[in-house]
Amino acid sequence: MSAPAAERVVVDQPSGAPARVPTPEPGDPRLARLSLNQRTTAEWSLEEAVDGCVAAGLPALGVWREPVAEVGLETAVRLVRDAGLRVSSLCRGGFFTGPAARAREAHDENLRALDEAAALGAPVLVLVPGGLPPGDRDLPGARARAAEAVAALVPEALARGVRLGIEPMHPIYAADRGVVSTLAQALDLAEQHPAEAVGVVVDTFHLWWEPDVLAQVARAGERIASYQVADWITPLPPDALLSRGMPGDGHVDLGAFTAAVAAAGYTGDVEVEVFNADVWAAPGAEVVATLARRHVELVAPHL
């Protein structure tokens, strides 16, 4: 016979360790800025993610384009609106660094992403700059193509009221998906344009290693378009793309990071974005409960 519910030990996912703090109830003010990025519960459909946020009392959802496409934009807008949720960001646009012959195709795809963001009420479209095309070793050239592509999108973003959020990515991803590796590089690019058009994504997983990163966060100020939280765990799994950990399970000083982001003036949502096979294999509701506990323990006190 199973133990009564009151006697069951609540455990964190994916570690299985006993929870360190109680799970916050819906309506807890400490959850007021917490957003579930859809990739944290990658097995959930958009409708399941919306329902999971509502059940847990999370007010916002970081939406990905693929689940939107599965249900259709009109249905996606209705699901989020009827649930009373905010869309904290739409992911993803970008991938600017392919062959020159495909630049127009990439631009048009980003226009579609901007249209989707506007329809969903997302304040920011997250841009993944792109990596090196096969056989290409010209990293400065790829970065230049990314800069040109962002500039071409600026008037389109302004017209739609959606901000372009350049996401610098850890250098291990420079070859295949993110030639912009540091917050300093992202700011150098963003500062060429109006702040209301182009900002940066501060992601703890990608940036925790960067020298003087907290000074760069202060420099970013109003340019911070999105704050995403995940941990750096070791040993890294064989697939580096799935190497993010649940906040509190790794090496990132989330308190210092969050305090710096708050001091820079950021008042938006805090997305938990975890790519991890063990997290994806766990029950989604338990994953959301874990991230809510970690948020009130490690992040919310510093906002």
PDB file of C-alpha atoms in Angstrom:
ATOM      1  CA  MET A   1       0.000   0.000   0.000  1.00  0.00           C
ATOM      2  CA  SER A   2       1.354   3.436  -0.884  1.00  0.00           C
ATOM      3  CA  ALA A   3       1.971   6.019   1.818  1.00  0.00           C
ATOM      4  CA  PRO A   4      -0.707   8.655   2.437  1.00  0.00           C
ATOM      5  CA  ALA A   5      -0.126  11.829   0.436  1.00  0.00           C
ATOM      6  CA  ALA A   6       0.759  13.791   3.570  1.00  0.00           C
ATOM      7  CA  GLU A   7       3.580  11.343   4.322  1.00  0.00           C
ATOM      8  CA  ARG A   8       5.142  11.199   0.870  1.00  0.00           C
ATOM      9  CA  VAL A   9       8.542  12.804   0.526  1.00  0.00           C
ATOM     10  CA  VAL A  10       8.559  15.516  -2.122  1.00  0.00           C
ATOM     11  CA  VAL A  11      11.622  15.136  -4.338  1.00  0.00           C
ATOM     12  CA  ASP A  12      13.328  17.391  -6.837  1.00  0.00           C
ATOM     13  CA  GLN A  13      13.695  16.481 -10.502  1.00  0.00           C
ATOM     14  CA  PRO A  14      15.820  15.097 -11.988  1.00  0.00           C
ATOM     15  CA  SER A  15      18.043  14.455  -8.950  1.00  0.00           C
ATOM     16  CA  GLY A  16      15.497  12.597  -6.827  1.00  0.00           C
ATOM     17  CA  ALA A  17      16.839  14.411  -3.755  1.00  0.00           C
ATOM     18  CA  PRO A  18      14.348  15.572  -1.115  1.00  0.00           C
ATOM     19  CA  ALA A  19      13.020  19.058  -1.818  1.00  0.00           C
ATOM     20  CA  ARG A  20      14.824  21.739   0.190  1.00  0.00           C
ATOM     21  CA  VAL A  21      11.870  24.113   0.447  1.00  0.00           C
ATOM     22  CA  PRO A  22       8.095  23.692   0.253  1.00  0.00           C
ATOM     23  CA  THR A  23       6.448  23.997  -3.142  1.00  0.00           C
ATOM     24  CA  PRO A  24       4.913  27.472  -3.481  1.00  0.00           C
ATOM     25  CA  GLU A  25       1.177  27.557  -3.964  1.00  0.00           C
ATOM     26  CA  PRO A  26      -0.534  29.340  -6.866  1.00  0.00           C
ATOM     27  CA  GLY A  27      -0.872  32.994  -5.944  1.00  0.00           C
ATOM     28  CA  ASP A  28       2.427  33.081  -4.033  1.00  0.00           C
ATOM     29  CA  PRO A  29       3.855  36.534  -4.826  1.00  0.00           C
ATOM     30  CA  ARG A  30       7.324  35.029  -5.238  1.00  0.00           C
ATOM     31  CA  LEU A  31       6.087  33.397  -8.452  1.00  0.00           C
ATOM     32  CA  ALA A  32       4.987  36.703  -9.978  1.00  0.00           C
ATOM     33  CA  ARG A  33       7.876  36.855 -12.481  1.00  0.00           C
ATOM     34  CA  LEU A  34       8.538  33.161 -13.083  1.00  0.00           C
ATOM     35  CA  SER A  35       8.160  31.830 -16.622  1.00  0.00           C
ATOM     36  CA  LEU A  36       8.354  28.264 -17.872  1.00  0.00           C
ATOM     37  CA  ASN A  37      10.389  28.055 -21.057  1.00  0.00           C
ATOM     38  CA  GLN A  38       8.768  25.344 -23.142  1.00  0.00           C
ATOM     39  CA  ARG A  39      12.002  23.456 -23.696  1.00  0.00           C
ATOM     40  CA  THR A  40      12.163  22.654 -19.977  1.00  0.00           C
ATOM     41  CA  THR A  41       9.126  20.420 -20.444  1.00  0.00           C
ATOM     42  CA  ALA A  42       9.890  19.468 -24.028  1.00  0.00           C
ATOM     43  CA  GLU A  43       7.519  16.494 -24.008  1.00  0.00           C
ATOM     44  CA  TRP A  44       4.546  18.764 -23.364  1.00  0.00           C
ATOM     45  CA  SER A  45       2.459  20.200 -26.176  1.00  0.00           C
ATOM     46  CA  LEU A  46       1.646  23.901 -26.070  1.00  0.00           C
ATOM     47  CA  GLU A  47      -1.736  23.146 -24.514  1.00  0.00           C
ATOM     48  CA  GLU A  48      -0.130  20.953 -21.858  1.00  0.00           C
ATOM     49  CA  ALA A  49       2.436  23.645 -21.094  1.00  0.00           C
ATOM     50  CA  VAL A  50      -0.313  26.245 -20.719  1.00  0.00           C
ATOM     51  CA  ASP A  51      -2.281  23.950 -18.414  1.00  0.00           C
ATOM     52  CA  GLY A  52       0.864  23.154 -16.420  1.00  0.00           C
ATOM     53  CA  CYS A  53       1.613  26.825 -15.851  1.00  0.00           C
ATOM     54  CA  VAL A  54      -1.942  27.522 -14.719  1.00  0.00           C
ATOM     55  CA  ALA A  55      -1.965  24.542 -12.338  1.00  0.00           C
ATOM     56  CA  ALA A  56       1.332  25.578 -10.746  1.00  0.00           C
ATOM     57  CA  GLY A  57       0.494  29.277 -10.570  1.00  0.00           C
ATOM     58  CA  LEU A  58       3.131  30.408 -13.051  1.00  0.00           C
ATOM     59  CA  PRO A  59       2.046  33.609 -14.822  1.00  0.00           C
ATOM     60  CA  ALA A  60       4.168  33.351 -17.959  1.00  0.00           C
ATOM     61  CA  LEU A  61       5.366  30.976 -20.655  1.00  0.00           C
ATOM     62  CA  GLY A  62       8.390  31.185 -22.944  1.00  0.00           C
ATOM     63  CA  VAL A  63       7.021  29.859 -26.222  1.00  0.00           C
ATOM     64  CA  TRP A  64       8.845  28.031 -29.014  1.00  0.00           C
ATOM     65  CA  ARG A  65       7.839  28.309 -32.636  1.00  0.00           C
ATOM     66  CA  GLU A  66       7.611  24.572 -33.325  1.00  0.00           C
ATOM     67  CA  PRO A  67       4.794  23.878 -30.815  1.00  0.00           C
ATOM     68  CA  VAL A  68       3.002  26.955 -32.135  1.00  0.00           C
ATOM     69  CA  ALA A  69       3.235  25.571 -35.662  1.00  0.00           C
ATOM     70  CA  GLU A  70       1.799  22.243 -34.501  1.00  0.00           C
ATOM     71  CA  VAL A  71      -1.463  23.834 -33.362  1.00  0.00           C
ATOM     72  CA  GLY A  72      -1.494  26.873 -35.636  1.00  0.00           C
ATOM     73  CA  LEU A  73      -0.881  30.483 -34.647  1.00  0.00           C
ATOM     74  CA  GLU A  74      -4.531  31.377 -34.134  1.00  0.00           C
ATOM     75  CA  THR A  75      -5.061  28.452 -31.764  1.00  0.00           C
ATOM     76  CA  ALA A  76      -1.829  29.225 -29.927  1.00  0.00           C
ATOM     77  CA  VAL A  77      -2.884  32.825 -29.365  1.00  0.00           C
ATOM     78  CA  ARG A  78      -6.253  31.678 -28.057  1.00  0.00           C
ATOM     79  CA  LEU A  79      -4.748  29.074 -25.703  1.00  0.00           C
ATOM     80  CA  VAL A  80      -2.431  31.575 -24.068  1.00  0.00           C
ATOM     81  CA  ARG A  81      -4.981  34.393 -23.966  1.00  0.00           C
ATOM     82  CA  ASP A  82      -7.779  32.275 -22.506  1.00  0.00           C
ATOM     83  CA  ALA A  83      -5.442  31.006 -19.780  1.00  0.00           C
ATOM     84  CA  GLY A  84      -4.482  34.556 -18.802  1.00  0.00           C
ATOM     85  CA  LEU A  85      -0.785  33.910 -19.323  1.00  0.00           C
ATOM     86  CA  ARG A  86       1.937  36.264 -20.511  1.00  0.00           C
ATOM     87  CA  VAL A  87       4.263  35.145 -23.273  1.00  0.00           C
ATOM     88  CA  SER A  88       7.683  36.119 -21.945  1.00  0.00           C
ATOM     89  CA  SER A  89       9.506  35.447 -25.218  1.00  0.00           C
ATOM     90  CA  LEU A  90       9.268  33.648 -28.529  1.00  0.00           C
ATOM     91  CA  CYS A  91      12.128  31.390 -29.472  1.00  0.00           C
ATOM     92  CA  ARG A  92      13.625  31.419 -31.903  1.00  0.00           C
ATOM     93  CA  GLY A  93      14.701  33.568 -34.770  1.00  0.00           C
ATOM     94  CA  GLY A  94      18.164  34.148 -36.139  1.00  0.00           C
ATOM     95  CA  PHE A  95      20.389  31.600 -37.901  1.00  0.00           C
ATOM     96  CA  PHE A  96      21.845  34.376 -39.999  1.00  0.00           C
ATOM     97  CA  THR A  97      25.227  32.924 -40.878  1.00  0.00           C
ATOM     98  CA  GLY A  98      24.457  30.506 -43.688  1.00  0.00           C
ATOM     99  CA  PRO A  99      25.617  30.941 -47.282  1.00  0.00           C
ATOM    100  CA  ALA A 100      24.997  34.375 -48.764  1.00  0.00           C
ATOM    101  CA  ALA A 101      22.625  32.869 -51.314  1.00  0.00           C
ATOM    102  CA  ARG A 102      20.237  31.967 -48.480  1.00  0.00           C
ATOM    103  CA  ALA A 103      20.288  35.358 -46.743  1.00  0.00           C
ATOM    104  CA  ARG A 104      16.926  36.395 -48.193  1.00  0.00           C
ATOM    105  CA  GLU A 105      15.353  33.116 -47.129  1.00  0.00           C
ATOM    106  CA  ALA A 106      16.632  33.604 -43.580  1.00  0.00           C
ATOM    107  CA  HIS A 107      15.353  37.182 -43.522  1.00  0.00           C
ATOM    108  CA  ASP A 108      11.887  36.118 -44.627  1.00  0.00           C
ATOM    109  CA  GLU A 109      11.770  33.374 -42.006  1.00  0.00           C
ATOM    110  CA  ASN A 110      12.641  35.926 -39.338  1.00  0.00           C
ATOM    111  CA  LEU A 111       9.842  38.176 -40.571  1.00  0.00           C
ATOM    112  CA  ARG A 112       7.446  35.279 -40.021  1.00  0.00           C
ATOM    113  CA  ALA A 113       8.856  34.834 -36.525  1.00  0.00           C
ATOM    114  CA  LEU A 114       8.339  38.527 -35.785  1.00  0.00           C
ATOM    115  CA  ASP A 115       4.738  38.265 -36.958  1.00  0.00           C
ATOM    116  CA  GLU A 116       4.194  35.299 -34.641  1.00  0.00           C
ATOM    117  CA  ALA A 117       5.760  37.137 -31.707  1.00  0.00           C
ATOM    118  CA  ALA A 118       3.535  40.143 -32.302  1.00  0.00           C
ATOM    119  CA  ALA A 119       0.412  37.980 -32.494  1.00  0.00           C
ATOM    120  CA  LEU A 120       1.308  36.177 -29.268  1.00  0.00           C
ATOM    121  CA  GLY A 121       2.103  39.409 -27.454  1.00  0.00           C
ATOM    122  CA  ALA A 122       5.706  38.353 -26.891  1.00  0.00           C
ATOM    123  CA  PRO A 123       7.871  41.382 -26.079  1.00  0.00           C
ATOM    124  CA  VAL A 124      11.011  39.769 -27.494  1.00  0.00           C
ATOM    125  CA  LEU A 125      12.039  37.422 -30.289  1.00  0.00           C
ATOM    126  CA  VAL A 126      15.106  35.483 -29.146  1.00  0.00           C
ATOM    127  CA  LEU A 127      17.776  35.390 -31.844  1.00  0.00           C
ATOM    128  CA  VAL A 128      20.250  32.508 -32.078  1.00  0.00           C
ATOM    129  CA  PRO A 129      22.899  33.981 -34.405  1.00  0.00           C
ATOM    130  CA  GLY A 130      23.877  30.750 -36.167  1.00  0.00           C
ATOM    131  CA  GLY A 131      27.134  28.868 -36.618  1.00  0.00           C
ATOM    132  CA  LEU A 132      29.587  28.254 -39.416  1.00  0.00           C
ATOM    133  CA  PRO A 133      28.346  26.738 -42.685  1.00  0.00           C
ATOM    134  CA  PRO A 134      29.928  23.382 -43.598  1.00  0.00           C
ATOM    135  CA  GLY A 135      33.551  23.850 -44.602  1.00  0.00           C
ATOM    136  CA  ASP A 136      33.585  27.510 -43.509  1.00  0.00           C
ATOM    137  CA  ARG A 137      36.281  28.631 -41.056  1.00  0.00           C
ATOM    138  CA  ASP A 138      35.705  32.378 -41.323  1.00  0.00           C
ATOM    139  CA  LEU A 139      34.359  33.186 -37.855  1.00  0.00           C
ATOM    140  CA  PRO A 140      34.697  36.995 -38.239  1.00  0.00           C
ATOM    141  CA  GLY A 141      32.851  36.762 -41.542  1.00  0.00           C
ATOM    142  CA  ALA A 142      29.993  34.832 -39.961  1.00  0.00           C
ATOM    143  CA  ARG A 143      29.719  37.417 -37.205  1.00  0.00           C
ATOM    144  CA  ALA A 144      29.623  40.172 -39.820  1.00  0.00           C
ATOM    145  CA  ARG A 145      26.765  38.413 -41.634  1.00  0.00           C
ATOM    146  CA  ALA A 146      24.871  38.154 -38.358  1.00  0.00           C
ATOM    147  CA  ALA A 147      25.334  41.876 -37.726  1.00  0.00           C
ATOM    148  CA  GLU A 148      24.068  42.742 -41.209  1.00  0.00           C
ATOM    149  CA  ALA A 149      21.034  40.501 -40.806  1.00  0.00           C
ATOM    150  CA  VAL A 150      20.100  42.032 -37.459  1.00  0.00           C
ATOM    151  CA  ALA A 151      20.356  45.518 -38.959  1.00  0.00           C
ATOM    152  CA  ALA A 152      17.981  44.506 -41.764  1.00  0.00           C
ATOM    153  CA  LEU A 153      15.393  43.355 -39.214  1.00  0.00           C
ATOM    154  CA  VAL A 154      15.462  46.489 -37.054  1.00  0.00           C
ATOM    155  CA  PRO A 155      12.790  48.488 -38.946  1.00  0.00           C
ATOM    156  CA  GLU A 156      10.596  45.394 -39.138  1.00  0.00           C
ATOM    157  CA  ALA A 157      10.889  44.811 -35.384  1.00  0.00           C
ATOM    158  CA  LEU A 158      10.077  48.440 -34.631  1.00  0.00           C
ATOM    159  CA  ALA A 159       7.030  48.303 -36.880  1.00  0.00           C
ATOM    160  CA  ARG A 160       5.690  45.270 -34.993  1.00  0.00           C
ATOM    161  CA  GLY A 161       6.609  46.421 -31.488  1.00  0.00           C
ATOM    162  CA  VAL A 162       8.739  43.330 -30.895  1.00  0.00           C
ATOM    163  CA  ARG A 163      12.298  43.563 -29.613  1.00  0.00           C
ATOM    164  CA  LEU A 164      15.128  41.552 -31.128  1.00  0.00           C
ATOM    165  CA  GLY A 165      17.000  39.724 -28.360  1.00  0.00           C
ATOM    166  CA  ILE A 166      20.518  38.653 -29.335  1.00  0.00           C
ATOM    167  CA  GLU A 167      21.481  35.570 -27.349  1.00  0.00           C
ATOM    168  CA  PRO A 168      25.207  35.071 -26.814  1.00  0.00           C
ATOM    169  CA  MET A 169      25.991  31.378 -26.478  1.00  0.00           C
ATOM    170  CA  HIS A 170      28.768  29.491 -24.730  1.00  0.00           C
ATOM    171  CA  PRO A 171      31.810  29.059 -27.018  1.00  0.00           C
ATOM    172  CA  ILE A 172      31.257  25.300 -27.294  1.00  0.00           C
ATOM    173  CA  TYR A 173      28.364  26.179 -29.609  1.00  0.00           C
ATOM    174  CA  ALA A 174      30.223  28.684 -31.798  1.00  0.00           C
ATOM    175  CA  ALA A 175      30.762  26.263 -34.665  1.00  0.00           C
ATOM    176  CA  ASP A 176      27.231  24.961 -35.041  1.00  0.00           C
ATOM    177  CA  ARG A 177      24.794  27.536 -33.698  1.00  0.00           C
ATOM    178  CA  GLY A 178      26.147  30.629 -31.938  1.00  0.00           C
ATOM    179  CA  VAL A 179      29.038  32.678 -33.321  1.00  0.00           C
ATOM    180  CA  VAL A 180      28.304  35.422 -30.775  1.00  0.00           C
ATOM    181  CA  SER A 181      29.900  33.982 -27.653  1.00  0.00           C
ATOM    182  CA  THR A 182      30.027  36.707 -25.007  1.00  0.00           C
ATOM    183  CA  LEU A 183      27.680  39.285 -23.572  1.00  0.00           C
ATOM    184  CA  ALA A 184      30.270  41.905 -24.505  1.00  0.00           C
ATOM    185  CA  GLN A 185      30.074  40.840 -28.166  1.00  0.00           C
ATOM    186  CA  ALA A 186      26.285  40.840 -28.108  1.00  0.00           C
ATOM    187  CA  LEU A 187      26.230  44.332 -26.618  1.00  0.00           C
ATOM    188  CA  ASP A 188      28.683  45.607 -29.207  1.00  0.00           C
ATOM    189  CA  LEU A 189      26.217  44.432 -31.843  1.00  0.00           C
ATOM    190  CA  ALA A 190      23.042  45.608 -30.085  1.00  0.00           C
ATOM    191  CA  GLU A 191      24.367  49.061 -29.285  1.00  0.00           C
ATOM    192  CA  GLN A 192      24.462  49.895 -32.980  1.00  0.00           C
ATOM    193  CA  HIS A 193      20.655  50.134 -32.887  1.00  0.00           C
ATOM    194  CA  PRO A 194      17.904  51.735 -30.773  1.00  0.00           C
ATOM    195  CA  ALA A 195      17.451  50.043 -27.421  1.00  0.00           C
ATOM    196  CA  GLU A 196      13.737  49.539 -28.052  1.00  0.00           C
ATOM    197  CA  ALA A 197      14.583  47.561 -31.188  1.00  0.00           C
ATOM    198  CA  VAL A 198      17.566  45.429 -30.171  1.00  0.00           C
ATOM    199  CA  GLY A 199      18.497  44.013 -26.795  1.00  0.00           C
ATOM    200  CA  VAL A 200      20.351  41.029 -25.390  1.00  0.00           C
ATOM    201  CA  VAL A 201      19.376  37.787 -23.728  1.00  0.00           C
ATOM    202  CA  VAL A 202      21.183  37.140 -20.456  1.00  0.00           C
ATOM    203  CA  ASP A 203      21.301  33.364 -19.997  1.00  0.00           C
ATOM    204  CA  THR A 204      23.155  32.111 -16.934  1.00  0.00           C
ATOM    205  CA  PHE A 205      24.094  28.815 -18.588  1.00  0.00           C
ATOM    206  CA  HIS A 206      25.783  30.505 -21.522  1.00  0.00           C
ATOM    207  CA  LEU A 207      27.427  33.402 -19.680  1.00  0.00           C
ATOM    208  CA  TRP A 208      28.465  32.283 -16.189  1.00  0.00           C
ATOM    209  CA  TRP A 209      32.059  31.683 -17.315  1.00  0.00           C
ATOM    210  CA  GLU A 210      32.603  35.068 -19.042  1.00  0.00           C
ATOM    211  CA  PRO A 211      35.295  37.244 -17.397  1.00  0.00           C
ATOM    212  CA  ASP A 212      33.761  40.370 -15.833  1.00  0.00           C
ATOM    213  CA  VAL A 213      30.305  39.194 -16.844  1.00  0.00           C
ATOM    214  CA  LEU A 214      28.600  41.057 -14.003  1.00  0.00           C
ATOM    215  CA  ALA A 215      30.182  44.282 -15.237  1.00  0.00           C
ATOM    216  CA  GLN A 216      28.798  43.483 -18.684  1.00  0.00           C
ATOM    217  CA  VAL A 217      25.357  42.905 -17.145  1.00  0.00           C
ATOM    218  CA  ALA A 218      25.593  46.374 -15.596  1.00  0.00           C
ATOM    219  CA  ARG A 219      26.639  47.764 -18.980  1.00  0.00           C
ATOM    220  CA  ALA A 220      23.628  46.094 -20.584  1.00  0.00           C
ATOM    221  CA  GLY A 221      21.139  47.980 -18.439  1.00  0.00           C
ATOM    222  CA  GLU A 222      17.992  48.635 -20.457  1.00  0.00           C
ATOM    223  CA  ARG A 223      19.313  46.381 -23.222  1.00  0.00           C
ATOM    224  CA  ILE A 224      18.412  43.260 -21.211  1.00  0.00           C
ATOM    225  CA  ALA A 225      15.457  41.927 -23.161  1.00  0.00           C
ATOM    226  CA  SER A 226      15.201  38.530 -21.442  1.00  0.00           C
ATOM    227  CA  TYR A 227      16.700  36.793 -18.422  1.00  0.00           C
ATOM    228  CA  GLN A 228      16.980  33.002 -18.706  1.00  0.00           C
ATOM    229  CA  VAL A 229      18.111  30.721 -15.906  1.00  0.00           C
ATOM    230  CA  ALA A 230      19.720  27.286 -15.989  1.00  0.00           C
ATOM    231  CA  ASP A 231      22.751  25.750 -14.310  1.00  0.00           C
ATOM    232  CA  TRP A 232      26.073  24.436 -15.594  1.00  0.00           C
ATOM    233  CA  ILE A 233      26.461  20.830 -14.505  1.00  0.00           C
ATOM    234  CA  THR A 234      29.443  18.511 -14.597  1.00  0.00           C
ATOM    235  CA  PRO A 235      30.323  16.116 -15.988  1.00  0.00           C
ATOM    236  CA  LEU A 236      28.847  17.300 -19.264  1.00  0.00           C
ATOM    237  CA  PRO A 237      26.691  14.684 -21.001  1.00  0.00           C
ATOM    238  CA  PRO A 238      27.798  13.329 -24.391  1.00  0.00           C
ATOM    239  CA  ASP A 239      25.354  15.651 -26.153  1.00  0.00           C
ATOM    240  CA  ALA A 240      26.525  19.127 -25.154  1.00  0.00           C
ATOM    241  CA  LEU A 241      23.199  20.608 -26.254  1.00  0.00           C
ATOM    242  CA  LEU A 242      21.536  18.757 -23.366  1.00  0.00           C
ATOM    243  CA  SER A 243      24.019  19.880 -20.732  1.00  0.00           C
ATOM    244  CA  ARG A 244      21.877  22.382 -18.836  1.00  0.00           C
ATOM    245  CA  GLY A 245      20.972  21.632 -15.249  1.00  0.00           C
ATOM    246  CA  MET A 246      18.059  22.600 -13.058  1.00  0.00           C
ATOM    247  CA  PRO A 247      18.883  25.826 -11.181  1.00  0.00           C
ATOM    248  CA  GLY A 248      20.791  24.922  -8.061  1.00  0.00           C
ATOM    249  CA  ASP A 249      22.202  21.648  -9.383  1.00  0.00           C
ATOM    250  CA  GLY A 250      25.459  23.053 -10.769  1.00  0.00           C
ATOM    251  CA  HIS A 251      28.143  25.699 -10.565  1.00  0.00           C
ATOM    252  CA  VAL A 252      26.422  29.015 -11.366  1.00  0.00           C
ATOM    253  CA  ASP A 253      26.121  31.659  -8.643  1.00  0.00           C
ATOM    254  CA  LEU A 254      22.473  32.406  -9.408  1.00  0.00           C
ATOM    255  CA  GLY A 255      22.114  34.845  -6.521  1.00  0.00           C
ATOM    256  CA  ALA A 256      24.940  37.072  -7.735  1.00  0.00           C
ATOM    257  CA  PHE A 257      23.771  36.834 -11.340  1.00  0.00           C
ATOM    258  CA  THR A 258      20.177  37.700 -10.480  1.00  0.00           C
ATOM    259  CA  ALA A 259      21.174  40.567  -8.205  1.00  0.00           C
ATOM    260  CA  ALA A 260      23.261  42.043 -11.027  1.00  0.00           C
ATOM    261  CA  VAL A 261      20.390  41.726 -13.503  1.00  0.00           C
ATOM    262  CA  ALA A 262      18.019  43.386 -11.035  1.00  0.00           C
ATOM    263  CA  ALA A 263      20.511  46.170 -10.325  1.00  0.00           C
ATOM    264  CA  ALA A 264      20.762  46.785 -14.079  1.00  0.00           C
ATOM    265  CA  GLY A 265      17.064  47.641 -14.037  1.00  0.00           C
ATOM    266  CA  TYR A 266      15.524  44.503 -15.503  1.00  0.00           C
ATOM    267  CA  THR A 267      11.939  44.019 -14.310  1.00  0.00           C
ATOM    268  CA  GLY A 268      10.713  41.392 -16.773  1.00  0.00           C
ATOM    269  CA  ASP A 269      10.044  37.695 -16.446  1.00  0.00           C
ATOM    270  CA  VAL A 270      12.617  35.103 -15.428  1.00  0.00           C
ATOM    271  CA  GLU A 271      12.517  32.084 -17.730  1.00  0.00           C
ATOM    272  CA  VAL A 272      13.782  28.703 -16.614  1.00  0.00           C
ATOM    273  CA  GLU A 273      15.174  27.041 -19.743  1.00  0.00           C
ATOM    274  CA  VAL A 274      16.664  23.584 -19.201  1.00  0.00           C
ATOM    275  CA  PHE A 275      17.747  21.273 -22.028  1.00  0.00           C
ATOM    276  CA  ASN A 276      18.379  17.972 -20.249  1.00  0.00           C
ATOM    277  CA  ALA A 277      17.330  14.441 -21.169  1.00  0.00           C
ATOM    278  CA  ASP A 278      16.720  13.439 -17.534  1.00  0.00           C
ATOM    279  CA  VAL A 279      14.534  16.493 -16.974  1.00  0.00           C
ATOM    280  CA  TRP A 280      12.578  15.709 -20.134  1.00  0.00           C
ATOM    281  CA  ALA A 281      12.030  12.118 -18.980  1.00  0.00           C
ATOM    282  CA  ALA A 282      10.575  13.218 -15.632  1.00  0.00           C
ATOM    283  CA  PRO A 283       6.873  13.989 -15.136  1.00  0.00           C
ATOM    284  CA  GLY A 284       6.248  17.524 -16.329  1.00  0.00           C
ATOM    285  CA  ALA A 285       4.270  18.603 -13.268  1.00  0.00           C
ATOM    286  CA  GLU A 286       7.131  17.479 -11.005  1.00  0.00           C
ATOM    287  CA  VAL A 287       9.631  19.390 -13.132  1.00  0.00           C
ATOM    288  CA  VAL A 288       7.543  22.560 -12.853  1.00  0.00           C
ATOM    289  CA  ALA A 289       7.186  22.089  -9.100  1.00  0.00           C
ATOM    290  CA  THR A 290      10.965  21.693  -8.815  1.00  0.00           C
ATOM    291  CA  LEU A 291      11.728  24.824 -10.800  1.00  0.00           C
ATOM    292  CA  ALA A 292       9.167  26.764  -8.754  1.00  0.00           C
ATOM    293  CA  ARG A 293      10.888  25.671  -5.530  1.00  0.00           C
ATOM    294  CA  ARG A 294      14.315  26.526  -6.879  1.00  0.00           C
ATOM    295  CA  HIS A 295      13.042  29.919  -8.049  1.00  0.00           C
ATOM    296  CA  VAL A 296      11.688  30.958  -4.641  1.00  0.00           C
ATOM    297  CA  GLU A 297      14.822  29.645  -2.945  1.00  0.00           C
ATOM    298  CA  LEU A 298      17.584  30.871  -5.245  1.00  0.00           C
ATOM    299  CA  VAL A 299      16.289  33.579  -7.580  1.00  0.00           C
ATOM    300  CA  ALA A 300      13.267  35.458  -6.222  1.00  0.00           C
ATOM    301  CA  PRO A 301      15.056  36.770  -3.097  1.00  0.00           C
ATOM    302  CA  HIS A 302      17.486  38.667  -5.376  1.00  0.00           C
ATOM    303  CA  LEU A 303      14.976  40.239  -7.758  1.00  0.00           C
TER     304      LEU A 303
END
